[in-house]
Short mmCIF file of C-alpha atoms and ligand atoms in Angstrom, two decimals:
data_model
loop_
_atom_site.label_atom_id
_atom_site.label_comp_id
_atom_site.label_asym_id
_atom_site.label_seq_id
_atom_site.Cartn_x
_atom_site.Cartn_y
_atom_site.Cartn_z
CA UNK F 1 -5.29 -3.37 -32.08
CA UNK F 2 -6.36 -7.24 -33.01
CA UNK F 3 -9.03 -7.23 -36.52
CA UNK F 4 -9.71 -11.50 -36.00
CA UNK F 5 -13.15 -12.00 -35.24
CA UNK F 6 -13.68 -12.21 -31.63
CA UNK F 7 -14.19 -15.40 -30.41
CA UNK F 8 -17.42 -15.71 -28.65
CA UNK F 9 -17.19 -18.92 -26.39
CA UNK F 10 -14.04 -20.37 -23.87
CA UNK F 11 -14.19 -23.36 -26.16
CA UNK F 12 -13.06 -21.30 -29.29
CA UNK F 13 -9.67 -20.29 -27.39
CA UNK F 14 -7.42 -23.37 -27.15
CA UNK F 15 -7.77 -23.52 -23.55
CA UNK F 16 -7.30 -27.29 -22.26
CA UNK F 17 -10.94 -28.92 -21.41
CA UNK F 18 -9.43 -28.98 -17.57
CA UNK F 19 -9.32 -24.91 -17.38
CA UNK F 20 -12.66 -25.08 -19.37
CA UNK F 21 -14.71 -27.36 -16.97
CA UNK F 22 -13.43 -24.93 -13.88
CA UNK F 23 -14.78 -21.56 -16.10
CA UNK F 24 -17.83 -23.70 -16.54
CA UNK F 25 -18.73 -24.44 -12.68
CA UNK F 26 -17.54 -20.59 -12.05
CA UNK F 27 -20.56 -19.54 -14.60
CA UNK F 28 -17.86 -17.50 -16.67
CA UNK F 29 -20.34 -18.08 -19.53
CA UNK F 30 -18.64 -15.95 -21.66
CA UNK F 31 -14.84 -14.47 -21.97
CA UNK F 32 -15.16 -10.95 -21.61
CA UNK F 33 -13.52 -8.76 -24.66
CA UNK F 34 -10.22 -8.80 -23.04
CA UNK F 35 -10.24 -12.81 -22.68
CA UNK F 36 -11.35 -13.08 -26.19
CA UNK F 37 -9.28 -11.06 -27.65
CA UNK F 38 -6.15 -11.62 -26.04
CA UNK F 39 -5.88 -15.17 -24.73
CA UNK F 40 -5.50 -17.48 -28.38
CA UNK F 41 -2.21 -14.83 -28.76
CA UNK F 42 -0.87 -15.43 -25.41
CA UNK F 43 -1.31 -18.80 -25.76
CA UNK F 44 0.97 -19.26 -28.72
CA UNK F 45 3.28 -17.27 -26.97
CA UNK F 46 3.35 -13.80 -27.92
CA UNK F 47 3.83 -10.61 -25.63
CA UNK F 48 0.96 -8.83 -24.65
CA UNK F 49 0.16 -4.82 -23.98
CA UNK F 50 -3.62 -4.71 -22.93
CA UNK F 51 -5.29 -0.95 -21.97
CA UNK F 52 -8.13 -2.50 -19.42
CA UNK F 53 -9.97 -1.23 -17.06
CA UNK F 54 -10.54 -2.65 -13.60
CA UNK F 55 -12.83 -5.43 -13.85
CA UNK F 56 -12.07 -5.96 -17.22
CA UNK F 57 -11.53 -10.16 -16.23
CA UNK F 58 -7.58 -9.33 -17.10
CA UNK F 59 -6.53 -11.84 -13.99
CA UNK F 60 -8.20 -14.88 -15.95
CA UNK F 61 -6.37 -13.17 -19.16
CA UNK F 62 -2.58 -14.19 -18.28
CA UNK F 63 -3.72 -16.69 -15.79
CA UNK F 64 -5.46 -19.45 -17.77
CA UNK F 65 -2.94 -19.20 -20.61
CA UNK F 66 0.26 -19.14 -17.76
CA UNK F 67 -1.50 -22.34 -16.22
CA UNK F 68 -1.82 -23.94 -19.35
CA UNK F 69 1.48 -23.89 -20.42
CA UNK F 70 2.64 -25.03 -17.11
CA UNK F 71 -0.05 -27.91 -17.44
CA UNK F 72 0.85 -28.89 -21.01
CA UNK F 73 4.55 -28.40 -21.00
CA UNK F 74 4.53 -30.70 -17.07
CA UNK F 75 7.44 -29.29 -17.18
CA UNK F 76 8.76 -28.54 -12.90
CA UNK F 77 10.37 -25.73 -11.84
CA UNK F 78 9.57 -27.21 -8.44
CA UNK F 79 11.87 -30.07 -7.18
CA UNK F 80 15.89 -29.48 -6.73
CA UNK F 81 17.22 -26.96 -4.65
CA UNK F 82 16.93 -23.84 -6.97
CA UNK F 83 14.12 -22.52 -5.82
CA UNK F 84 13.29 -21.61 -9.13
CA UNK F 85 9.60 -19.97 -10.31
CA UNK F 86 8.18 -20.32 -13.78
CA UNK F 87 5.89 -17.80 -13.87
CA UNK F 88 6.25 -14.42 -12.05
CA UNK F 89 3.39 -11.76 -11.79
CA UNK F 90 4.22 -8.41 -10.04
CA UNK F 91 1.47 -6.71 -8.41
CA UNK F 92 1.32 -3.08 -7.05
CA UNK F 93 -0.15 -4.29 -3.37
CA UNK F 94 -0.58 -6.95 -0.65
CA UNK F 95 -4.00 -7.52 -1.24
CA UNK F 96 -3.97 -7.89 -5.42
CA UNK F 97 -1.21 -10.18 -4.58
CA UNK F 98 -3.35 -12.34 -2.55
CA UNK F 99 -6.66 -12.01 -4.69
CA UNK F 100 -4.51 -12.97 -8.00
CA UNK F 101 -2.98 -15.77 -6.63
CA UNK F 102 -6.48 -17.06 -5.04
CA UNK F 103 -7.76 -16.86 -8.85
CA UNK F 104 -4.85 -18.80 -10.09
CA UNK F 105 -5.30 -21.06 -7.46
CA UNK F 106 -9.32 -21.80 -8.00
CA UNK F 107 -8.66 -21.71 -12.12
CA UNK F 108 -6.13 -24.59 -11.81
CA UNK F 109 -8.43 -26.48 -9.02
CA UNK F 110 -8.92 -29.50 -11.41
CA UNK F 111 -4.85 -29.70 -11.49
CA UNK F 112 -4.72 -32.25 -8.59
CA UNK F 113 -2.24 -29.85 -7.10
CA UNK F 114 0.18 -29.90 -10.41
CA UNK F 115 0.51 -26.41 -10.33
CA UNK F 116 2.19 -24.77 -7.25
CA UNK F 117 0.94 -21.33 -6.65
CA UNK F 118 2.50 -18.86 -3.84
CA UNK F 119 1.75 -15.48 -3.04
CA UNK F 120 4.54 -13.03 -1.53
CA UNK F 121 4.50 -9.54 -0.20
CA UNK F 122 5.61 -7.02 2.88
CA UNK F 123 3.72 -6.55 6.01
CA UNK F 124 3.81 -9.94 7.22
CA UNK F 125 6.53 -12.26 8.49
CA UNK F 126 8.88 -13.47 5.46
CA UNK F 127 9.85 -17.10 7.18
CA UNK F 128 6.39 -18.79 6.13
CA UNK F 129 7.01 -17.46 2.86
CA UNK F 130 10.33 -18.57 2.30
CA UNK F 131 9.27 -21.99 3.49
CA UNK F 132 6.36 -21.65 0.87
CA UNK F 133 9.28 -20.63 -1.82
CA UNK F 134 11.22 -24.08 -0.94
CA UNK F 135 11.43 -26.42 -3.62
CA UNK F 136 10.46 -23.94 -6.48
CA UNK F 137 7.32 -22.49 -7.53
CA UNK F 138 5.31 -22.65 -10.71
CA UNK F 139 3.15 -19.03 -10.53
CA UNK F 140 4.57 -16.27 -8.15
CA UNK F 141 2.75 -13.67 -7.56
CA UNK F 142 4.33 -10.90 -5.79
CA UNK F 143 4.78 -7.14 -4.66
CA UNK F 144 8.37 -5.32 -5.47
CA UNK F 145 10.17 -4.72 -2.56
CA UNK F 146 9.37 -8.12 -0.78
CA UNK F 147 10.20 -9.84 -3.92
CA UNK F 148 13.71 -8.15 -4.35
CA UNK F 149 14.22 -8.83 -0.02
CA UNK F 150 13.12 -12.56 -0.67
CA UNK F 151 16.04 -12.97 -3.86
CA UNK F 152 18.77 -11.26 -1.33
CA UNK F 153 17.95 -13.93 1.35
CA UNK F 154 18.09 -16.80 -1.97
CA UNK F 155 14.50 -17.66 -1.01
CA UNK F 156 13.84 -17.21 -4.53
CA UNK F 157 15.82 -17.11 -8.21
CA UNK F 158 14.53 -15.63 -11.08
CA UNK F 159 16.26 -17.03 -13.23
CA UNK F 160 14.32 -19.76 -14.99
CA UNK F 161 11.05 -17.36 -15.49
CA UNK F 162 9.53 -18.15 -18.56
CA UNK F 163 6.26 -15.63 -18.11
CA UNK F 164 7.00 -12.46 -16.88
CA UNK F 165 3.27 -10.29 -15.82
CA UNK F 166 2.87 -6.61 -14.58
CA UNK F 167 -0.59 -6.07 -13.48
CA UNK F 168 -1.35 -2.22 -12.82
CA UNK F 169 1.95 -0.90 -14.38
CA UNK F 170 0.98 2.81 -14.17
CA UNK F 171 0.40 1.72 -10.56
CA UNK F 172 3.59 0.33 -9.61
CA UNK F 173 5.65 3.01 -11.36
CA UNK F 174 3.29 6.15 -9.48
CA UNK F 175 3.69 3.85 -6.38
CA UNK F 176 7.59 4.24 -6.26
CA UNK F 177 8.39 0.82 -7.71
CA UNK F 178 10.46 2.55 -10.17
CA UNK F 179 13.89 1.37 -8.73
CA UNK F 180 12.69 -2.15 -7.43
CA UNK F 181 11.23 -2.78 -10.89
CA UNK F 182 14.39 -2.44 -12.84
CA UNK F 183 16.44 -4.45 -9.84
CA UNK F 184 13.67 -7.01 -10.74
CA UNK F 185 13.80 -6.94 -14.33
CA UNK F 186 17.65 -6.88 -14.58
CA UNK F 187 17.51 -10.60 -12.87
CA UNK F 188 15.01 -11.97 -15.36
CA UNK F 189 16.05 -13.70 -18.55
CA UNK F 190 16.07 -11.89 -21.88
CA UNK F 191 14.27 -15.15 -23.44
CA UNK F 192 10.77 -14.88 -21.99
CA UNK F 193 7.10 -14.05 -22.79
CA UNK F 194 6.10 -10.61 -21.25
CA UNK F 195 2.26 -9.61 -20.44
CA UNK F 196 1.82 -6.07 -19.25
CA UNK F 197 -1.89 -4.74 -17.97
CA UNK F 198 -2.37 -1.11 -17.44
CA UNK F 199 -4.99 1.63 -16.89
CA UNK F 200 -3.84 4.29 -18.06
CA UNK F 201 0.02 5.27 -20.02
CA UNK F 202 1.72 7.71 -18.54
CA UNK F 203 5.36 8.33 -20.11
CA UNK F 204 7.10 5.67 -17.64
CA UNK F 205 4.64 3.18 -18.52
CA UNK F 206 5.62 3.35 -22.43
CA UNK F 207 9.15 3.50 -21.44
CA UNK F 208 8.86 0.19 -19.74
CA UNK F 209 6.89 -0.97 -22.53
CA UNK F 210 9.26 -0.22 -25.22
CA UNK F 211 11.92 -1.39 -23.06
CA UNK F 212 10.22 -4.89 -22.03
CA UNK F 213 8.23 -5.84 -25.03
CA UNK F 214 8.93 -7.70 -28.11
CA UNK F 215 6.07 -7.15 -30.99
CA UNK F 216 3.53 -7.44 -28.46
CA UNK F 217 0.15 -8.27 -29.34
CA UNK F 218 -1.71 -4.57 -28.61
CA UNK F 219 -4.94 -4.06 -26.66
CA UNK F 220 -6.59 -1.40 -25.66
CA UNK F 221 -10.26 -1.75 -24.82
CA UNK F 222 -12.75 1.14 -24.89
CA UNK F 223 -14.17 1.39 -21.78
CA UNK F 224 -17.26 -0.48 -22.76
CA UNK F 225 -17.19 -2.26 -20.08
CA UNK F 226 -17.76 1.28 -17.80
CA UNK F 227 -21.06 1.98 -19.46
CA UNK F 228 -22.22 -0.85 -16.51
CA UNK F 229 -21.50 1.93 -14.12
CA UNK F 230 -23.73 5.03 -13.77
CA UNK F 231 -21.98 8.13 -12.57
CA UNK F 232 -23.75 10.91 -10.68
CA UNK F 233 -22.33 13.84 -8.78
CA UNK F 234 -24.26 15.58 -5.48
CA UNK F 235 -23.71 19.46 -5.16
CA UNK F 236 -23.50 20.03 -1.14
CA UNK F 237 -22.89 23.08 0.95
CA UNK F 238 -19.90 22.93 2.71
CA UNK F 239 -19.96 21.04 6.03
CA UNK F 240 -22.95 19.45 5.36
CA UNK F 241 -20.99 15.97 3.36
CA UNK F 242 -21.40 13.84 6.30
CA UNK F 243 -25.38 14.35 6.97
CA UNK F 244 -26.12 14.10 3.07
CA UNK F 245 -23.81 10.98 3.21
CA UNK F 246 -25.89 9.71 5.98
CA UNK F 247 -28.60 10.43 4.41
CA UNK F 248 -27.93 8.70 1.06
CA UNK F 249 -27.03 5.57 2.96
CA UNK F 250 -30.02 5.69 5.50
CA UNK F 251 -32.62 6.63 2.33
CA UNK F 252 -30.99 3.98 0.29
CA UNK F 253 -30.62 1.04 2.52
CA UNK F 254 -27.21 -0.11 0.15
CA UNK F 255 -26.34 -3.59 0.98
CA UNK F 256 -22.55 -2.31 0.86
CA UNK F 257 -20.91 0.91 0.17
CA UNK F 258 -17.48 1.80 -0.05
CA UNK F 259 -16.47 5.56 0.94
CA UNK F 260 -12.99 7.06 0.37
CA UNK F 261 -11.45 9.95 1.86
CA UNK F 262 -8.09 11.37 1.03
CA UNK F 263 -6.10 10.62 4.47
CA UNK F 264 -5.99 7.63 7.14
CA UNK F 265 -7.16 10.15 9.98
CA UNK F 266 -10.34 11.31 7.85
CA UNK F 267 -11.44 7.45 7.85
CA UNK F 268 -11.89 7.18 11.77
CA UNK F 269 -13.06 10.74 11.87
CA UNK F 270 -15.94 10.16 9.44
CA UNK F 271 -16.61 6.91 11.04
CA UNK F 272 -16.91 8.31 14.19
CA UNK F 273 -19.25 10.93 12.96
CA UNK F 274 -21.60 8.56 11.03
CA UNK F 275 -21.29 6.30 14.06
CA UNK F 276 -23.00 9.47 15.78
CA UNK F 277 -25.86 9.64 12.82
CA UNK F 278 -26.02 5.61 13.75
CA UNK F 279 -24.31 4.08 11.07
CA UNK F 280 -21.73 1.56 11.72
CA UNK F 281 -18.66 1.73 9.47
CA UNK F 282 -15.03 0.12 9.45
CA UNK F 283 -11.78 1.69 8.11
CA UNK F 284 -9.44 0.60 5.75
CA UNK F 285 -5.73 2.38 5.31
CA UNK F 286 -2.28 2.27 5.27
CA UNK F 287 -1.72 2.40 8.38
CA UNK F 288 -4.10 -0.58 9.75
CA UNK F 289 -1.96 -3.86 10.69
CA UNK F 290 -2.25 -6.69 7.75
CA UNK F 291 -4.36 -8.92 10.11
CA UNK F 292 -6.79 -5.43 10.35
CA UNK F 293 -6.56 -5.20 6.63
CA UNK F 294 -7.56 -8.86 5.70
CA UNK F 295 -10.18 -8.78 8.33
CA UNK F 296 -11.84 -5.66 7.01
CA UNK F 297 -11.92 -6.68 3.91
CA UNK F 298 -13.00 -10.41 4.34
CA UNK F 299 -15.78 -8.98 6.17
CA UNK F 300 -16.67 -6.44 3.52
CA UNK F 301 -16.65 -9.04 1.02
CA UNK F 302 -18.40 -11.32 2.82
CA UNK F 303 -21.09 -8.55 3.80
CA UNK F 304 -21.02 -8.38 7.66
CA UNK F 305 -19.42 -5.00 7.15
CA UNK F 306 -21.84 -2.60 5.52
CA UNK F 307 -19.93 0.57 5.29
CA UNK F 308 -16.87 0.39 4.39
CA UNK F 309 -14.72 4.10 4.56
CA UNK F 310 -10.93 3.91 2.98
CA UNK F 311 -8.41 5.68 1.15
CA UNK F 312 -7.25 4.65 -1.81
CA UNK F 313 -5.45 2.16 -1.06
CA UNK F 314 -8.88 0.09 -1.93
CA UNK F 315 -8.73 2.17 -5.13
CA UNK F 316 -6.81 -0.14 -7.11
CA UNK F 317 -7.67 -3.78 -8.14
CA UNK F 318 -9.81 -4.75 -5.13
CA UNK F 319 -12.48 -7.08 -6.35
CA UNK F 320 -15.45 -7.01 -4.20
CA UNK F 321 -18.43 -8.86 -5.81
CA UNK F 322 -21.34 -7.25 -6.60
CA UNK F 323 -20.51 -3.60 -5.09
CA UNK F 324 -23.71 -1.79 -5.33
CA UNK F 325 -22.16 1.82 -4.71
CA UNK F 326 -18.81 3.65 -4.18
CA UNK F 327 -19.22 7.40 -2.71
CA UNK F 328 -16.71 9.73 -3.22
CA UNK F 329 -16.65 11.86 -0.21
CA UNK F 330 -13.47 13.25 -0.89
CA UNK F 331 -12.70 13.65 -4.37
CA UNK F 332 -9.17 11.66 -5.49
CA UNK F 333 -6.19 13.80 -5.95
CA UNK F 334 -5.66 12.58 -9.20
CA UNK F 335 -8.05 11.98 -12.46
CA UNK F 336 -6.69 8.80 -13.26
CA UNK F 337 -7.82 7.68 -9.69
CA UNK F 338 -10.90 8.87 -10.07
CA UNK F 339 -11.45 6.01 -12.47
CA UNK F 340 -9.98 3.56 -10.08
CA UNK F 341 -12.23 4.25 -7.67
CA UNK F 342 -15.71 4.00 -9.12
CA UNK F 343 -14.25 0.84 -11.07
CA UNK F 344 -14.86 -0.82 -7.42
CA UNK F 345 -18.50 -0.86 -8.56
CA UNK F 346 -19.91 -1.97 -11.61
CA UNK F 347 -17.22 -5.12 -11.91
CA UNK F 348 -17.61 -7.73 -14.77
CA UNK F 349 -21.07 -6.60 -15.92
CA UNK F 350 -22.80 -5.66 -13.30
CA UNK F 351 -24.64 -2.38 -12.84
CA UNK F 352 -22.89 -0.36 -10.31
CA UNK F 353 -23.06 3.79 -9.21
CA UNK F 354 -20.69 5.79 -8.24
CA UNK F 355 -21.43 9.08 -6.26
CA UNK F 356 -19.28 12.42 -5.78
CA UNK F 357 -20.15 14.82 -3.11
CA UNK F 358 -18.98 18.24 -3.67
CA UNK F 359 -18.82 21.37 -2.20
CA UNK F 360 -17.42 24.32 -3.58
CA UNK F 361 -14.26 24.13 -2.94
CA UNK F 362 -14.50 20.60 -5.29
CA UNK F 363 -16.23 22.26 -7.92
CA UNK F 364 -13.21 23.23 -9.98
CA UNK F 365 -11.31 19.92 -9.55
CA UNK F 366 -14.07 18.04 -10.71
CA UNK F 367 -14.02 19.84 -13.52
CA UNK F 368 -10.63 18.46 -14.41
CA UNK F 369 -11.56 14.94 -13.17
CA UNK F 370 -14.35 15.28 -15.59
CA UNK F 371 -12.26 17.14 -18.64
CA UNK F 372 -8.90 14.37 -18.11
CA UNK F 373 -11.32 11.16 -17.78
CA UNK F 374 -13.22 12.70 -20.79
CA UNK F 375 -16.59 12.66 -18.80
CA UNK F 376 -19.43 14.92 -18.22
CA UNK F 377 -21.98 14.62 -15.36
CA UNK F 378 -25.31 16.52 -14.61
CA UNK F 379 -25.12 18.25 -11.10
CA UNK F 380 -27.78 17.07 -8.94
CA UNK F 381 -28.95 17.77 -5.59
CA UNK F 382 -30.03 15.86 -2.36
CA UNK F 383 -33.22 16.28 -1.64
CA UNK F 384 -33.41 18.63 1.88
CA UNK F 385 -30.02 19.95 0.87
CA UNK F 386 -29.94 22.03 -1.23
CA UNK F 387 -27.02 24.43 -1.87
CA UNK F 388 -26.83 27.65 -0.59
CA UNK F 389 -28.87 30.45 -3.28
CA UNK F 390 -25.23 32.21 -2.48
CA UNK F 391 -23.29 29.87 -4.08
CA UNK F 392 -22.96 31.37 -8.01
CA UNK F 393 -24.23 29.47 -10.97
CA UNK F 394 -20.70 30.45 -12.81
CA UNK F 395 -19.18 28.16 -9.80
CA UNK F 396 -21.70 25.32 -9.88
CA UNK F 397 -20.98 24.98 -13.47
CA UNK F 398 -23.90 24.13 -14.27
CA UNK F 399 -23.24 24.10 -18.20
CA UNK F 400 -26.05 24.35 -21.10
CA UNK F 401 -25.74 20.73 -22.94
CA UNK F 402 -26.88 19.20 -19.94
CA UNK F 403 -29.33 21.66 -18.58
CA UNK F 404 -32.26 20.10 -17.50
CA UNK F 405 -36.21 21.57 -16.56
CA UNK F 406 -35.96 22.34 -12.70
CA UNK F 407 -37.34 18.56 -11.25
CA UNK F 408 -36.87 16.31 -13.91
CA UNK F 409 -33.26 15.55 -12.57
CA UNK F 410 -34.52 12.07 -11.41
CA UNK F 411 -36.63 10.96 -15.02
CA UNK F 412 -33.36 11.81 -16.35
CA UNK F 413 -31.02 9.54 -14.63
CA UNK F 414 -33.11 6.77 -14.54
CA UNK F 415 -32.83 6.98 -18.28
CA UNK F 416 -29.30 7.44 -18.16
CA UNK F 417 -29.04 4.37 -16.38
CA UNK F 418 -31.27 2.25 -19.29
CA UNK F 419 -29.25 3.74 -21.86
CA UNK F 420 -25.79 2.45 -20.04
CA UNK F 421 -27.33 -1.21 -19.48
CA UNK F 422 -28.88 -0.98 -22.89
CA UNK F 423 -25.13 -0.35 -24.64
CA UNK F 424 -23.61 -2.85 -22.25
CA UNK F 425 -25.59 -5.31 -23.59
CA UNK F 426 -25.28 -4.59 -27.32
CA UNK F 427 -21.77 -4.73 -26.48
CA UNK F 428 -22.24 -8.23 -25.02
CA UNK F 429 -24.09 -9.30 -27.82
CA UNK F 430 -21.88 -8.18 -30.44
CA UNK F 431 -19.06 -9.24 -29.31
P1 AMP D 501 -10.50 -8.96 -12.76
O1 AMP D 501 -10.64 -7.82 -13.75
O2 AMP D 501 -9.57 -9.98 -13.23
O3 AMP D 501 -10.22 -8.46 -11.38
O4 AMP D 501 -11.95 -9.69 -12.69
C1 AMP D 501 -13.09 -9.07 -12.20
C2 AMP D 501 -14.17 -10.06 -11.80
O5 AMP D 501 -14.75 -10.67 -12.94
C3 AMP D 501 -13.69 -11.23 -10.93
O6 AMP D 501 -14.66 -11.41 -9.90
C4 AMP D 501 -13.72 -12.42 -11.84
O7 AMP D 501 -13.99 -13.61 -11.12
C5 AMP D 501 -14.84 -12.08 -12.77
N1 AMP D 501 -14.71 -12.64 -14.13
C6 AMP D 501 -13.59 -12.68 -14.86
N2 AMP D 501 -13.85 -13.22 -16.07
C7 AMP D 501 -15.17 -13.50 -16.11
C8 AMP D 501 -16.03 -14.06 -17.10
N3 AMP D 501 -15.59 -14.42 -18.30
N4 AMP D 501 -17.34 -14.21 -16.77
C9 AMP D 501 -17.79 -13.83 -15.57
N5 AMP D 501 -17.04 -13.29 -14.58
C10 AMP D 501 -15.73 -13.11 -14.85
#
């Protein structure tokens, strides 16, 4: 944990007035905690460990300070014939790898093209990336396995890396990247600065860590930042999650929503059944093509696709602006997804909600969502669908602290929701 006094402006940082004037025109008013507290120690250097949540602004954390020292030093990795990259961030998917490097690319706009930023990662053809490799590289940004297929063809030499970045740790290691990590990390040099980001720290993660790490700077944020997002959780009968979800999204007109379900096959099948209620969705999974997958997702962004139902590979680092709602209509597998999900709404500040829909057969495991994410949500009802009088209290669980008078469930949400904006804020202020 870091005691200094938080700074409260970009100015107070160190960063170079070229970075600043870019964080000025994108309205980044303010660093958010993470960028306050951590960039003036990764600038001089040091090696970082930051707990953040999604959303947190942790992409601007290692990026301004990684562009920086590329600016100031002017030293190249690009010219000769090494094919050398300065600064290497590994990523858990294809489409964090593109999103980080299209940060990178917009913070260092005001570079006049000093700073030579690529992107790599499986799915798509690996000749116009190898082409992009030529010459050296200054950031890379890329996923495991195409990285490690990319060295084998000499496309690329680590080398020379001077900034080594892990974004979503705890992701790569649950993802399998176990192996392809340590291939990756055995080709790095000892002498480097090391920046690791992650949710949550399972064992593997703090093996990495104390493997990786040299005094790093520690971090770990209290999820301040996920009082922006309210929480609520819909009791259903079973069978009847698709008409209250077309209901919700019918009554409340969202501009998007994002929907996940646990398996590729459930996306088109709820699609096709909302498409029957008259609501158009798209799918997003594994098994869509890349072109699919970038398509989907520029058109989510953008907002010419409304609904948006996928599994979770959208759970993890997606940033779509201003996400009004993410719906839970199957509930993740794991806890620590749970949280990756709904951090999909709610992103840098503002006020998101994230919905569960459960049925009885949910009730217990969203318990232990709620017990491992240290969480505890009022069970509500939709209007018109009410559960079954069959369906026990015991299993509802509807427990006494947060018992309400039959009706008030509303009043006391919207209160909920004040309160959360209400500590945001104070967090805002005193930071
Ligand atoms: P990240 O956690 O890096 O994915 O960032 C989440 C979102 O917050 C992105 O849309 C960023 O552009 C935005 N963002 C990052 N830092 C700031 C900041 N200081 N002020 C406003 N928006 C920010």
């Amino acid at each position: 944990m870091t005691t200094a006094k938080t700074p409260a402006s970009f100015s107070e940082l160190g960063l170079i007035s070229l970075l600043l004037a870019r964080l000025a025109e994108l309205e980044y008013t303010q660093p958010t905690p993470i960028q306050a507290k951590a960039i003036p120690s990764v600038l001089t250097g040091r090696d970082l460990i930051a707990g953040a949540n999604t959303g947190s602004g942790k992409t601007a954390t290692f990026a301004l300070p990684m562009l920086q020292q590329i600016l100031s030093k002017g030293e190249k990795s690009k010219g000769g014939k090494g094919n050398y990259v300065t600064g290497l961030v590994l990523v858990p998917t294809r489409e964090l790898a593109k999103q980080v490097a299209d940060s990178i690319k917009s913070y260092a706009v005001h570079s006049n093209g000093a700073v030579k930023t690529v992107a790599v990662f499986g799915g798509v053809s690996a000749n116009t990336q190898m082409l992009a490799l030529r010459g050296g590289t200054d950031i890379l940004v890329a996923t495991p396995g195409r990285l490690l297929d990319l060295i084998s063809s000499n496309a690329v030499k680590l080398d020379r890396v001077q900034t080594l970045v892990l974004d979503e740790a705890d992701r790569m290691l649950s993802l399998g990247f176990t192996e392809e990590l340590s291939a990756l990390l055995a080709l790095l040099p000892k002498k480097k600065q090391t920046l690791l980001f992650s949710a949550t720290f399972p064992e593997q993660v703090q093996t990495l860590t104390q493997a990786l790490l040299n005094d790093p700077v520690e971090i770990q944020l209290q999820s301040a930042d996920a009082s922006t997002l309210v929480q609520r959780v819909f009791t259903v009968n079973q069978g009847e999650k698709t008409a209250v979800l077309a209901h919700l999204i019918k009554q409340n007109a969202w501009r998007q929503a994002l929907i996940f379900v646990n398996a590729k096959k459930q996306c088109e099948h709820l699609a096709e059944k909302l498409a029957k209620r008259g609501i158009t969705a798209e799918v997003f999974h594994g098994d869509k093509g890349q072109g699919s997958r970038t398509r989907v997702l520029d058109g989510f962004k953008s907002g010419d696709i409304e609904v948006l139902i996928a599994t979770d590979i959208a759970a993890r680092g997606l940033d779509i602006e201003k996400l009004p709602v993410v719906i839970n209509f199957d509930l993740p597998r794991s806890p620590a997804d749970y949280m990756h999900r709904i951090g999909r709404s709610g992103r840098a500040g503002e006020v998101g909600l994230a919905l569960s829909l459960i049925d009885h057969e949910d009730y217990h495991h969203f318990k232990i969502i709620e017990k491992k994410n240290k969480i505890r949500l009022e069970r509500e009802e939709v209007e018109g669908f009410e559960v079954d009088a069959s369906v026990s209290e015991a299993l509802l669980n509807v427990e006494k602290p947060m018992a309400k008078p039959a009706g008030s469930g509303k009043k006391k949400n919207k209160k909920k929701q004040l309160t959360a904006m209400e500590k945001w804020m104070k967090g805002l202020q005193s930071k």
